[in-house]
Amino acid sequence: MPPLALVTGASSGIGRAFAERLAADGHDLIVVGRRRDRLESLAASLPEHAVEVVVADLASEDGLDTVAEQCATRPLTMLVNNAGVAHYMPLPDLPVATARELLGVKVVAPTMLTRAALPGMVERRAGTIVNVAGMLAFGGPAPAAPPPARRAIYTGTLAYAVAMGQTLHAELEGTGVDVHVVCPGIVATEFHEVQGMDLSALPRMSADDVVTAALAGIALGEVVSAPGLEDRGLLDAVFGADLAAFGGQSPQLATRYRPA
Ligand SMILES: NC(=O)c1ccc[n+]([C@@H]2O[C@H](COP(=O)([O-])OP(=O)(O)OC[C@H]3O[C@@H](n4cnc5c(N)ncnc54)[C@H](OP(=O)(O)O)[C@@H]3O)[C@@H](O)[C@H]2O)c1
């Protein structure tokens, strides 16, 4: 039986590129998104492959349950948690329902789909979870972007994907199952355009290159890949500093916080 991959957000951009590449590499596919026409045209463009279309809104409970059921009951060899929205806006102005949607698609859905897929993968002793995050995961210390490109929640969701992926990778050691987090910079997709931002004048990576980097990163044994970062040592330095701060704490109140 061919390996089976489920890709969320396969109706455009990076998700579509993942679906096409995984099909070319011999995978059967389950492709997920809200736009049925886009998913069906993707399936029609891959006539040699078994491609199942699942129309679901991952921000809704029903939609998430539908896709989680697929993850729990199908013998997935790869789950690509790629679907995403950004909803850049100063946080006090961000409508509550929009904030909830953003957290639903970028945090709750990848977490719950991973939770659903893992028991079967661990039992089969095979499987890879790929979470699409972004370099903004490391952008927290940057000065605020000018409005409307304020993005506290979006940045937080990407940092969540990195920390969750690293922790899960350690937990999964020895199970035959692995997790990978890919962190692209700006990519030439519809992502910014759909929220009315034109970034076409900026240098942007192709969605195809993001997929190439993620799959190469997995082959290299990287837990976190950064497709546009030439110096891998920079990423290792971040994680080394994380560990140093984590390990450097003590129950003693640090001197600088003690009353004078
Ligand atoms: N483009 C960039 O510069 C960039 C940079 C770093 C990271 N990323 C990450 O890359 C991922 C893919 O983005 P992209 O650049 O390929 O953007 P895109 O072309 O806009 O694709 C986003 C995909 O997510 C799906 N999606 C959005 N909301 C959904 C929902 N509620 N339920 C189900 N599917 C939903 C969309 O499908 P439907 O509309 O059909 O539902 C679409 O297929 C995102 O997670 C994003 O955070 C992008």
PDB file of C-alpha atoms and ligand atoms in Angstrom:
ATOM      1  CA  MET A   1       0.000   0.000   0.000  1.00  0.00           C
ATOM      2  CA  PRO A   2       1.370   3.495  -0.798  1.00  0.00           C
ATOM      3  CA  PRO A   3       2.123   5.754   2.158  1.00  0.00           C
ATOM      4  CA  LEU A   4      -0.759   8.061   3.090  1.00  0.00           C
ATOM      5  CA  ALA A   5      -0.361  11.749   3.944  1.00  0.00           C
ATOM      6  CA  LEU A   6      -2.972  14.185   5.250  1.00  0.00           C
ATOM      7  CA  VAL A   7      -2.285  17.843   4.423  1.00  0.00           C
ATOM      8  CA  THR A   8      -4.330  20.678   5.923  1.00  0.00           C
ATOM      9  CA  GLY A   9      -4.647  23.917   3.985  1.00  0.00           C
ATOM     10  CA  ALA A  10      -3.924  22.080   0.737  1.00  0.00           C
ATOM     11  CA  SER A  11      -6.141  24.408  -1.309  1.00  0.00           C
ATOM     12  CA  SER A  12      -3.320  26.909  -1.862  1.00  0.00           C
ATOM     13  CA  GLY A  13       0.257  27.949  -1.186  1.00  0.00           C
ATOM     14  CA  ILE A  14       2.559  25.824   0.925  1.00  0.00           C
ATOM     15  CA  GLY A  15      -0.101  23.159   1.585  1.00  0.00           C
ATOM     16  CA  ARG A  16      -0.752  22.670  -2.107  1.00  0.00           C
ATOM     17  CA  ALA A  17       3.004  22.448  -2.721  1.00  0.00           C
ATOM     18  CA  PHE A  18       3.286  19.800   0.032  1.00  0.00           C
ATOM     19  CA  ALA A  19       0.424  17.822  -1.496  1.00  0.00           C
ATOM     20  CA  GLU A  20       1.941  17.920  -4.983  1.00  0.00           C
ATOM     21  CA  ARG A  21       5.399  16.942  -3.741  1.00  0.00           C
ATOM     22  CA  LEU A  22       4.166  14.128  -1.545  1.00  0.00           C
ATOM     23  CA  ALA A  23       2.068  12.778  -4.423  1.00  0.00           C
ATOM     24  CA  ALA A  24       5.113  12.920  -6.707  1.00  0.00           C
ATOM     25  CA  ASP A  25       7.008  10.998  -4.006  1.00  0.00           C
ATOM     26  CA  GLY A  26       4.371   8.238  -4.135  1.00  0.00           C
ATOM     27  CA  HIS A  27       1.925   9.178  -1.373  1.00  0.00           C
ATOM     28  CA  ASP A  28      -1.808   8.816  -1.457  1.00  0.00           C
ATOM     29  CA  LEU A  29      -3.370  11.980  -0.083  1.00  0.00           C
ATOM     30  CA  ILE A  30      -6.142  13.323   2.095  1.00  0.00           C
ATOM     31  CA  VAL A  31      -6.375  17.050   1.395  1.00  0.00           C
ATOM     32  CA  VAL A  32      -8.192  19.395   3.757  1.00  0.00           C
ATOM     33  CA  GLY A  33      -9.481  22.950   3.458  1.00  0.00           C
ATOM     34  CA  ARG A  34     -12.675  24.989   3.239  1.00  0.00           C
ATOM     35  CA  ARG A  35     -12.656  25.675  -0.524  1.00  0.00           C
ATOM     36  CA  ARG A  36     -14.008  22.540  -2.163  1.00  0.00           C
ATOM     37  CA  ASP A  37     -13.393  23.822  -5.717  1.00  0.00           C
ATOM     38  CA  ARG A  38      -9.685  24.361  -5.036  1.00  0.00           C
ATOM     39  CA  LEU A  39      -9.283  20.941  -3.419  1.00  0.00           C
ATOM     40  CA  GLU A  40     -11.141  19.217  -6.244  1.00  0.00           C
ATOM     41  CA  SER A  41      -9.033  20.934  -8.867  1.00  0.00           C
ATOM     42  CA  LEU A  42      -5.917  19.796  -6.964  1.00  0.00           C
ATOM     43  CA  ALA A  43      -7.240  16.216  -6.971  1.00  0.00           C
ATOM     44  CA  ALA A  44      -8.064  16.484 -10.697  1.00  0.00           C
ATOM     45  CA  SER A  45      -4.511  17.659 -11.403  1.00  0.00           C
ATOM     46  CA  LEU A  46      -3.147  14.461  -9.827  1.00  0.00           C
ATOM     47  CA  PRO A  47      -5.048  11.785 -11.787  1.00  0.00           C
ATOM     48  CA  GLU A  48      -2.400   9.118 -11.138  1.00  0.00           C
ATOM     49  CA  HIS A  49      -2.855   9.380  -7.389  1.00  0.00           C
ATOM     50  CA  ALA A  50      -5.549   8.556  -4.862  1.00  0.00           C
ATOM     51  CA  VAL A  51      -6.555  11.965  -3.502  1.00  0.00           C
ATOM     52  CA  GLU A  52      -9.453  12.275  -1.051  1.00  0.00           C
ATOM     53  CA  VAL A  53     -10.968  15.688  -0.501  1.00  0.00           C
ATOM     54  CA  VAL A  54     -12.152  16.618   2.982  1.00  0.00           C
ATOM     55  CA  VAL A  55     -13.912  19.965   3.181  1.00  0.00           C
ATOM     56  CA  ALA A  56     -13.678  21.213   6.747  1.00  0.00           C
ATOM     57  CA  ASP A  57     -13.315  24.457   8.661  1.00  0.00           C
ATOM     58  CA  LEU A  58     -10.608  23.723  11.225  1.00  0.00           C
ATOM     59  CA  ALA A  59     -11.737  26.664  13.352  1.00  0.00           C
ATOM     60  CA  SER A  60     -15.079  24.955  13.953  1.00  0.00           C
ATOM     61  CA  GLU A  61     -15.655  22.094  16.371  1.00  0.00           C
ATOM     62  CA  ASP A  62     -17.399  19.977  13.728  1.00  0.00           C
ATOM     63  CA  GLY A  63     -14.712  20.598  11.130  1.00  0.00           C
ATOM     64  CA  LEU A  64     -11.933  19.770  13.558  1.00  0.00           C
ATOM     65  CA  ASP A  65     -13.724  16.602  14.713  1.00  0.00           C
ATOM     66  CA  THR A  66     -14.140  15.462  11.092  1.00  0.00           C
ATOM     67  CA  VAL A  67     -10.436  15.818  10.353  1.00  0.00           C
ATOM     68  CA  ALA A  68      -9.372  14.394  13.730  1.00  0.00           C
ATOM     69  CA  GLU A  69     -11.448  11.310  12.953  1.00  0.00           C
ATOM     70  CA  GLN A  70      -9.466  10.863   9.725  1.00  0.00           C
ATOM     71  CA  CYS A  71      -6.196  11.258  11.641  1.00  0.00           C
ATOM     72  CA  ALA A  72      -7.264   8.723  14.259  1.00  0.00           C
ATOM     73  CA  THR A  73      -8.647   6.046  11.938  1.00  0.00           C
ATOM     74  CA  ARG A  74      -6.499   6.193   8.789  1.00  0.00           C
ATOM     75  CA  PRO A  75      -2.971   4.728   8.618  1.00  0.00           C
ATOM     76  CA  LEU A  76      -1.241   8.081   8.095  1.00  0.00           C
ATOM     77  CA  THR A  77       2.484   8.047   7.458  1.00  0.00           C
ATOM     78  CA  MET A  78       2.573  11.836   7.420  1.00  0.00           C
ATOM     79  CA  LEU A  79       0.390  14.584   8.871  1.00  0.00           C
ATOM     80  CA  VAL A  80       1.149  18.087   7.612  1.00  0.00           C
ATOM     81  CA  ASN A  81      -0.412  20.723   9.856  1.00  0.00           C
ATOM     82  CA  ASN A  82      -0.162  23.607   7.437  1.00  0.00           C
ATOM     83  CA  ALA A  83      -3.513  25.467   7.424  1.00  0.00           C
ATOM     84  CA  GLY A  84      -3.140  28.989   8.697  1.00  0.00           C
ATOM     85  CA  VAL A  85      -4.406  32.528   8.882  1.00  0.00           C
ATOM     86  CA  ALA A  86      -2.560  35.565  10.235  1.00  0.00           C
ATOM     87  CA  HIS A  87      -5.155  38.224  11.087  1.00  0.00           C
ATOM     88  CA  TYR A  88      -2.562  40.931  11.689  1.00  0.00           C
ATOM     89  CA  MET A  89      -4.111  43.683  13.785  1.00  0.00           C
ATOM     90  CA  PRO A  90      -3.323  45.548  16.995  1.00  0.00           C
ATOM     91  CA  LEU A  91      -4.567  43.170  19.695  1.00  0.00           C
ATOM     92  CA  PRO A  92      -7.067  45.566  21.333  1.00  0.00           C
ATOM     93  CA  ASP A  93      -8.756  45.960  17.927  1.00  0.00           C
ATOM     94  CA  LEU A  94      -8.806  42.277  16.986  1.00  0.00           C
ATOM     95  CA  PRO A  95     -12.404  41.056  17.112  1.00  0.00           C
ATOM     96  CA  VAL A  96     -12.832  38.305  19.696  1.00  0.00           C
ATOM     97  CA  ALA A  97     -14.230  35.845  17.150  1.00  0.00           C
ATOM     98  CA  THR A  98     -11.247  36.492  14.864  1.00  0.00           C
ATOM     99  CA  ALA A  99      -8.773  35.920  17.692  1.00  0.00           C
ATOM    100  CA  ARG A 100     -10.556  32.672  18.496  1.00  0.00           C
ATOM    101  CA  GLU A 101     -10.410  31.589  14.843  1.00  0.00           C
ATOM    102  CA  LEU A 102      -6.678  32.316  14.698  1.00  0.00           C
ATOM    103  CA  LEU A 103      -5.984  30.267  17.818  1.00  0.00           C
ATOM    104  CA  GLY A 104      -8.307  27.533  16.544  1.00  0.00           C
ATOM    105  CA  VAL A 105      -6.557  27.129  13.201  1.00  0.00           C
ATOM    106  CA  LYS A 106      -2.948  27.700  14.317  1.00  0.00           C
ATOM    107  CA  VAL A 107      -2.909  26.171  17.822  1.00  0.00           C
ATOM    108  CA  VAL A 108      -5.932  24.012  18.643  1.00  0.00           C
ATOM    109  CA  ALA A 109      -6.203  22.252  15.264  1.00  0.00           C
ATOM    110  CA  PRO A 110      -2.536  21.205  14.871  1.00  0.00           C
ATOM    111  CA  THR A 111      -2.456  20.109  18.503  1.00  0.00           C
ATOM    112  CA  MET A 112      -5.630  18.049  18.340  1.00  0.00           C
ATOM    113  CA  LEU A 113      -4.841  16.526  14.933  1.00  0.00           C
ATOM    114  CA  THR A 114      -1.413  15.537  16.236  1.00  0.00           C
ATOM    115  CA  ARG A 115      -3.081  14.082  19.340  1.00  0.00           C
ATOM    116  CA  ALA A 116      -5.461  12.115  17.120  1.00  0.00           C
ATOM    117  CA  ALA A 117      -2.786  10.781  14.760  1.00  0.00           C
ATOM    118  CA  LEU A 118      -0.151   9.809  17.323  1.00  0.00           C
ATOM    119  CA  PRO A 119      -1.618   6.659  18.917  1.00  0.00           C
ATOM    120  CA  GLY A 120      -1.865   4.910  15.521  1.00  0.00           C
ATOM    121  CA  MET A 121       1.555   6.122  14.441  1.00  0.00           C
ATOM    122  CA  VAL A 122       3.146   4.975  17.683  1.00  0.00           C
ATOM    123  CA  GLU A 123       1.410   1.597  17.394  1.00  0.00           C
ATOM    124  CA  ARG A 124       2.662   1.221  13.813  1.00  0.00           C
ATOM    125  CA  ARG A 125       6.069   2.559  14.933  1.00  0.00           C
ATOM    126  CA  ALA A 126       6.128   4.883  11.936  1.00  0.00           C
ATOM    127  CA  GLY A 127       4.996   8.362  11.064  1.00  0.00           C
ATOM    128  CA  THR A 128       6.012  11.979  10.742  1.00  0.00           C
ATOM    129  CA  ILE A 129       4.140  15.056  11.904  1.00  0.00           C
ATOM    130  CA  VAL A 130       5.091  18.266  10.120  1.00  0.00           C
ATOM    131  CA  ASN A 131       3.959  21.568  11.600  1.00  0.00           C
ATOM    132  CA  VAL A 132       4.282  24.705   9.493  1.00  0.00           C
ATOM    133  CA  ALA A 133       5.351  27.579  11.760  1.00  0.00           C
ATOM    134  CA  GLY A 134       7.444  30.566  10.640  1.00  0.00           C
ATOM    135  CA  MET A 135      10.533  32.642  11.432  1.00  0.00           C
ATOM    136  CA  LEU A 136       8.324  35.039  13.404  1.00  0.00           C
ATOM    137  CA  ALA A 137       8.519  32.348  16.096  1.00  0.00           C
ATOM    138  CA  PHE A 138      11.880  33.979  16.844  1.00  0.00           C
ATOM    139  CA  GLY A 139      10.611  37.525  16.252  1.00  0.00           C
ATOM    140  CA  GLY A 140       9.208  38.170  19.722  1.00  0.00           C
ATOM    141  CA  PRO A 141      12.083  40.478  20.775  1.00  0.00           C
ATOM    142  CA  ALA A 142      11.740  42.594  17.608  1.00  0.00           C
ATOM    143  CA  PRO A 143      10.303  46.110  17.916  1.00  0.00           C
ATOM    144  CA  ALA A 144       6.590  46.375  17.126  1.00  0.00           C
ATOM    145  CA  ALA A 145       5.729  46.271  13.447  1.00  0.00           C
ATOM    146  CA  PRO A 146       3.786  49.329  12.277  1.00  0.00           C
ATOM    147  CA  PRO A 147      -0.015  48.961  12.245  1.00  0.00           C
ATOM    148  CA  PRO A 148      -1.831  47.117  10.773  1.00  0.00           C
ATOM    149  CA  ALA A 149       0.945  44.470  10.807  1.00  0.00           C
ATOM    150  CA  ARG A 150       0.668  43.922  14.553  1.00  0.00           C
ATOM    151  CA  ARG A 151       0.670  40.237  15.223  1.00  0.00           C
ATOM    152  CA  ALA A 152       1.114  39.237  18.861  1.00  0.00           C
ATOM    153  CA  ILE A 153      -1.160  36.196  18.665  1.00  0.00           C
ATOM    154  CA  TYR A 154       0.164  35.036  15.304  1.00  0.00           C
ATOM    155  CA  THR A 155       3.777  35.265  16.530  1.00  0.00           C
ATOM    156  CA  GLY A 156       2.770  33.406  19.683  1.00  0.00           C
ATOM    157  CA  THR A 157       1.181  30.585  17.696  1.00  0.00           C
ATOM    158  CA  LEU A 158       4.423  30.043  15.770  1.00  0.00           C
ATOM    159  CA  ALA A 159       6.518  30.035  18.961  1.00  0.00           C
ATOM    160  CA  TYR A 160       4.027  27.525  20.387  1.00  0.00           C
ATOM    161  CA  ALA A 161       4.573  25.247  17.391  1.00  0.00           C
ATOM    162  CA  VAL A 162       8.352  25.356  17.908  1.00  0.00           C
ATOM    163  CA  ALA A 163       8.309  24.674  21.677  1.00  0.00           C
ATOM    164  CA  MET A 164       5.592  22.047  21.359  1.00  0.00           C
ATOM    165  CA  GLY A 165       7.412  20.324  18.492  1.00  0.00           C
ATOM    166  CA  GLN A 166      10.734  20.269  20.351  1.00  0.00           C
ATOM    167  CA  THR A 167       9.153  18.899  23.520  1.00  0.00           C
ATOM    168  CA  LEU A 168       7.157  16.300  21.605  1.00  0.00           C
ATOM    169  CA  HIS A 169      10.244  15.244  19.653  1.00  0.00           C
ATOM    170  CA  ALA A 170      11.971  14.421  22.941  1.00  0.00           C
ATOM    171  CA  GLU A 171       8.897  12.555  24.208  1.00  0.00           C
ATOM    172  CA  LEU A 172       8.684  10.478  21.035  1.00  0.00           C
ATOM    173  CA  GLU A 173      12.275   9.288  21.143  1.00  0.00           C
ATOM    174  CA  GLY A 174      12.473   5.566  20.428  1.00  0.00           C
ATOM    175  CA  THR A 175       8.886   5.287  19.136  1.00  0.00           C
ATOM    176  CA  GLY A 176       9.708   5.414  15.416  1.00  0.00           C
ATOM    177  CA  VAL A 177       7.528   8.533  15.137  1.00  0.00           C
ATOM    178  CA  ASP A 178       8.931  12.009  14.694  1.00  0.00           C
ATOM    179  CA  VAL A 179       7.844  15.622  14.564  1.00  0.00           C
ATOM    180  CA  HIS A 180       9.283  18.405  12.480  1.00  0.00           C
ATOM    181  CA  VAL A 181       8.623  22.152  12.544  1.00  0.00           C
ATOM    182  CA  VAL A 182       9.399  24.210   9.459  1.00  0.00           C
ATOM    183  CA  CYS A 183       9.899  27.961   9.872  1.00  0.00           C
ATOM    184  CA  PRO A 184       9.727  29.863   6.586  1.00  0.00           C
ATOM    185  CA  GLY A 185      10.216  33.609   6.246  1.00  0.00           C
ATOM    186  CA  ILE A 186       8.034  35.447   3.732  1.00  0.00           C
ATOM    187  CA  VAL A 187       6.637  33.063   1.118  1.00  0.00           C
ATOM    188  CA  ALA A 188       4.985  33.918  -2.218  1.00  0.00           C
ATOM    189  CA  THR A 189       1.461  32.644  -1.528  1.00  0.00           C
ATOM    190  CA  GLU A 190      -1.985  34.177  -1.040  1.00  0.00           C
ATOM    191  CA  PHE A 191      -1.362  34.439   2.701  1.00  0.00           C
ATOM    192  CA  HIS A 192      -0.871  38.210   2.971  1.00  0.00           C
ATOM    193  CA  GLU A 193      -2.982  39.061  -0.056  1.00  0.00           C
ATOM    194  CA  VAL A 194      -6.122  37.531   1.481  1.00  0.00           C
ATOM    195  CA  GLN A 195      -5.795  39.990   4.339  1.00  0.00           C
ATOM    196  CA  GLY A 196      -5.333  42.913   2.012  1.00  0.00           C
ATOM    197  CA  MET A 197      -1.531  43.200   2.318  1.00  0.00           C
ATOM    198  CA  ASP A 198       0.621  43.456  -0.791  1.00  0.00           C
ATOM    199  CA  LEU A 199       4.084  42.047  -0.059  1.00  0.00           C
ATOM    200  CA  SER A 200       4.839  41.239  -3.688  1.00  0.00           C
ATOM    201  CA  ALA A 201       7.599  43.877  -3.793  1.00  0.00           C
ATOM    202  CA  LEU A 202       9.519  42.062  -1.032  1.00  0.00           C
ATOM    203  CA  PRO A 203      11.855  39.166  -1.821  1.00  0.00           C
ATOM    204  CA  ARG A 204       9.833  36.019  -1.118  1.00  0.00           C
ATOM    205  CA  MET A 205      10.646  32.327  -1.110  1.00  0.00           C
ATOM    206  CA  SER A 206       8.599  29.912  -3.226  1.00  0.00           C
ATOM    207  CA  ALA A 207       6.249  27.468  -1.516  1.00  0.00           C
ATOM    208  CA  ASP A 208       8.109  24.707  -3.328  1.00  0.00           C
ATOM    209  CA  ASP A 209      11.406  25.664  -1.672  1.00  0.00           C
ATOM    210  CA  VAL A 210       9.705  25.582   1.747  1.00  0.00           C
ATOM    211  CA  VAL A 211       8.627  21.992   1.075  1.00  0.00           C
ATOM    212  CA  THR A 212      12.108  21.063  -0.181  1.00  0.00           C
ATOM    213  CA  ALA A 213      13.644  22.470   3.012  1.00  0.00           C
ATOM    214  CA  ALA A 214      11.170  20.710   5.312  1.00  0.00           C
ATOM    215  CA  LEU A 215      11.705  17.309   3.679  1.00  0.00           C
ATOM    216  CA  ALA A 216      15.489  17.808   3.577  1.00  0.00           C
ATOM    217  CA  GLY A 217      15.423  18.951   7.207  1.00  0.00           C
ATOM    218  CA  ILE A 218      13.590  15.775   8.188  1.00  0.00           C
ATOM    219  CA  ALA A 219      16.176  13.685   6.309  1.00  0.00           C
ATOM    220  CA  LEU A 220      18.951  15.599   8.122  1.00  0.00           C
ATOM    221  CA  GLY A 221      17.357  14.829  11.491  1.00  0.00           C
ATOM    222  CA  GLU A 222      16.530  18.479  12.204  1.00  0.00           C
ATOM    223  CA  VAL A 223      13.585  19.046  14.544  1.00  0.00           C
ATOM    224  CA  VAL A 224      13.224  22.681  13.469  1.00  0.00           C
ATOM    225  CA  SER A 225      14.139  23.810   9.964  1.00  0.00           C
ATOM    226  CA  ALA A 226      14.548  27.362   8.694  1.00  0.00           C
ATOM    227  CA  PRO A 227      14.438  27.268   4.879  1.00  0.00           C
ATOM    228  CA  GLY A 228      15.908  30.738   4.375  1.00  0.00           C
ATOM    229  CA  LEU A 229      18.544  30.724   7.120  1.00  0.00           C
ATOM    230  CA  GLU A 230      21.981  30.030   5.636  1.00  0.00           C
ATOM    231  CA  ASP A 231      23.745  29.821   9.000  1.00  0.00           C
ATOM    232  CA  ARG A 232      22.215  26.870  10.864  1.00  0.00           C
ATOM    233  CA  GLY A 233      24.432  27.829  13.813  1.00  0.00           C
ATOM    234  CA  LEU A 234      22.159  30.823  14.513  1.00  0.00           C
ATOM    235  CA  LEU A 235      19.233  28.496  15.213  1.00  0.00           C
ATOM    236  CA  ASP A 236      21.400  26.204  17.329  1.00  0.00           C
ATOM    237  CA  ALA A 237      22.574  29.275  19.269  1.00  0.00           C
ATOM    238  CA  VAL A 238      18.944  30.247  20.003  1.00  0.00           C
ATOM    239  CA  PHE A 239      18.148  26.779  21.292  1.00  0.00           C
ATOM    240  CA  GLY A 240      21.423  26.647  23.231  1.00  0.00           C
ATOM    241  CA  ALA A 241      20.556  29.980  24.895  1.00  0.00           C
ATOM    242  CA  ASP A 242      17.033  28.702  25.647  1.00  0.00           C
ATOM    243  CA  LEU A 243      18.516  25.694  27.409  1.00  0.00           C
ATOM    244  CA  ALA A 244      21.081  27.795  29.272  1.00  0.00           C
ATOM    245  CA  ALA A 245      18.339  30.113  30.613  1.00  0.00           C
ATOM    246  CA  PHE A 246      16.117  27.157  31.464  1.00  0.00           C
ATOM    247  CA  GLY A 247      18.941  25.340  33.245  1.00  0.00           C
ATOM    248  CA  GLY A 248      20.297  28.469  34.914  1.00  0.00           C
ATOM    249  CA  GLN A 249      17.246  29.140  37.072  1.00  0.00           C
ATOM    250  CA  SER A 250      17.130  28.391  40.790  1.00  0.00           C
ATOM    251  CA  PRO A 251      14.582  28.623  43.611  1.00  0.00           C
ATOM    252  CA  GLN A 252      16.519  31.631  44.988  1.00  0.00           C
ATOM    253  CA  LEU A 253      15.090  35.040  44.189  1.00  0.00           C
ATOM    254  CA  ALA A 254      17.478  36.584  41.682  1.00  0.00           C
ATOM    255  CA  THR A 255      19.538  39.401  43.186  1.00  0.00           C
ATOM    256  CA  ARG A 256      18.099  42.090  40.900  1.00  0.00           C
ATOM    257  CA  TYR A 257      14.569  41.399  42.165  1.00  0.00           C
ATOM    258  CA  ARG A 258      15.436  41.601  45.853  1.00  0.00           C
ATOM    259  CA  PRO A 259      14.188  44.657  47.729  1.00  0.00           C
ATOM    260  CA  ALA A 260      16.985  47.216  48.172  1.00  0.00           C
TER     261      ALA A 260
HETATM  262  N1  LIG B   1       3.137  32.966   3.342  1.00  0.00           N
HETATM  263  C1  LIG B   1       4.028  33.287   4.272  1.00  0.00           C
HETATM  264  O1  LIG B   1       4.740  34.299   4.153  1.00  0.00           O
HETATM  265  C2  LIG B   1       4.210  32.383   5.462  1.00  0.00           C
HETATM  266  C3  LIG B   1       5.362  32.572   6.248  1.00  0.00           C
HETATM  267  C4  LIG B   1       5.567  31.772   7.349  1.00  0.00           C
HETATM  268  C5  LIG B   1       4.644  30.801   7.672  1.00  0.00           C
HETATM  269  N2  LIG B   1       3.519  30.630   6.907  1.00  0.00           N
HETATM  270  C6  LIG B   1       2.566  29.588   7.315  1.00  0.00           C
HETATM  271  O2  LIG B   1       2.346  28.753   6.205  1.00  0.00           O
HETATM  272  C7  LIG B   1       1.064  28.143   6.324  1.00  0.00           C
HETATM  273  C8  LIG B   1       0.410  28.118   4.964  1.00  0.00           C
HETATM  274  O3  LIG B   1       0.221  29.433   4.522  1.00  0.00           O
HETATM  275  P1  LIG B   1       0.368  29.878   2.999  1.00  0.00           P
HETATM  276  O4  LIG B   1       1.440  30.901   2.957  1.00  0.00           O
HETATM  277  O5  LIG B   1       0.430  28.714   2.121  1.00  0.00           O
HETATM  278  O6  LIG B   1      -1.010  30.699   2.848  1.00  0.00           O
HETATM  279  P2  LIG B   1      -2.309  30.454   1.961  1.00  0.00           P
HETATM  280  O7  LIG B   1      -1.924  30.287   0.536  1.00  0.00           O
HETATM  281  O8  LIG B   1      -3.225  31.563   2.333  1.00  0.00           O
HETATM  282  O9  LIG B   1      -2.859  29.063   2.493  1.00  0.00           O
HETATM  283  C9  LIG B   1      -3.515  28.934   3.735  1.00  0.00           C
HETATM  284  C10 LIG B   1      -4.252  27.619   3.725  1.00  0.00           C
HETATM  285  O10 LIG B   1      -4.871  27.434   4.998  1.00  0.00           O
HETATM  286  C11 LIG B   1      -6.206  27.031   4.801  1.00  0.00           C
HETATM  287  N3  LIG B   1      -7.077  27.471   5.895  1.00  0.00           N
HETATM  288  C12 LIG B   1      -7.155  28.709   6.434  1.00  0.00           C
HETATM  289  N4  LIG B   1      -8.109  28.752   7.372  1.00  0.00           N
HETATM  290  C13 LIG B   1      -8.648  27.508   7.438  1.00  0.00           C
HETATM  291  C14 LIG B   1      -9.678  26.928   8.205  1.00  0.00           C
HETATM  292  N5  LIG B   1     -10.380  27.635   9.097  1.00  0.00           N
HETATM  293  N6  LIG B   1      -9.964  25.618   8.022  1.00  0.00           N
HETATM  294  C15 LIG B   1      -9.273  24.897   7.103  1.00  0.00           C
HETATM  295  N7  LIG B   1      -8.287  25.387   6.344  1.00  0.00           N
HETATM  296  C16 LIG B   1      -7.981  26.687   6.498  1.00  0.00           C
HETATM  297  C17 LIG B   1      -6.616  27.678   3.471  1.00  0.00           C
HETATM  298  O11 LIG B   1      -7.644  26.916   2.858  1.00  0.00           O
HETATM  299  P3  LIG B   1      -9.176  27.382   2.699  1.00  0.00           P
HETATM  300  O12 LIG B   1      -9.187  28.869   2.538  1.00  0.00           O
HETATM  301  O13 LIG B   1      -9.625  26.632   1.485  1.00  0.00           O
HETATM  302  O14 LIG B   1      -9.830  26.909   3.946  1.00  0.00           O
HETATM  303  C18 LIG B   1      -5.339  27.568   2.667  1.00  0.00           C
HETATM  304  O15 LIG B   1      -5.276  26.332   2.005  1.00  0.00           O
HETATM  305  C19 LIG B   1       0.292  28.937   7.390  1.00  0.00           C
HETATM  306  O16 LIG B   1       0.085  28.135   8.527  1.00  0.00           O
HETATM  307  C20 LIG B   1       1.206  30.115   7.717  1.00  0.00           C
HETATM  308  O17 LIG B   1       1.158  30.430   9.090  1.00  0.00           O
HETATM  309  C21 LIG B   1       3.286  31.398   5.804  1.00  0.00           C
END
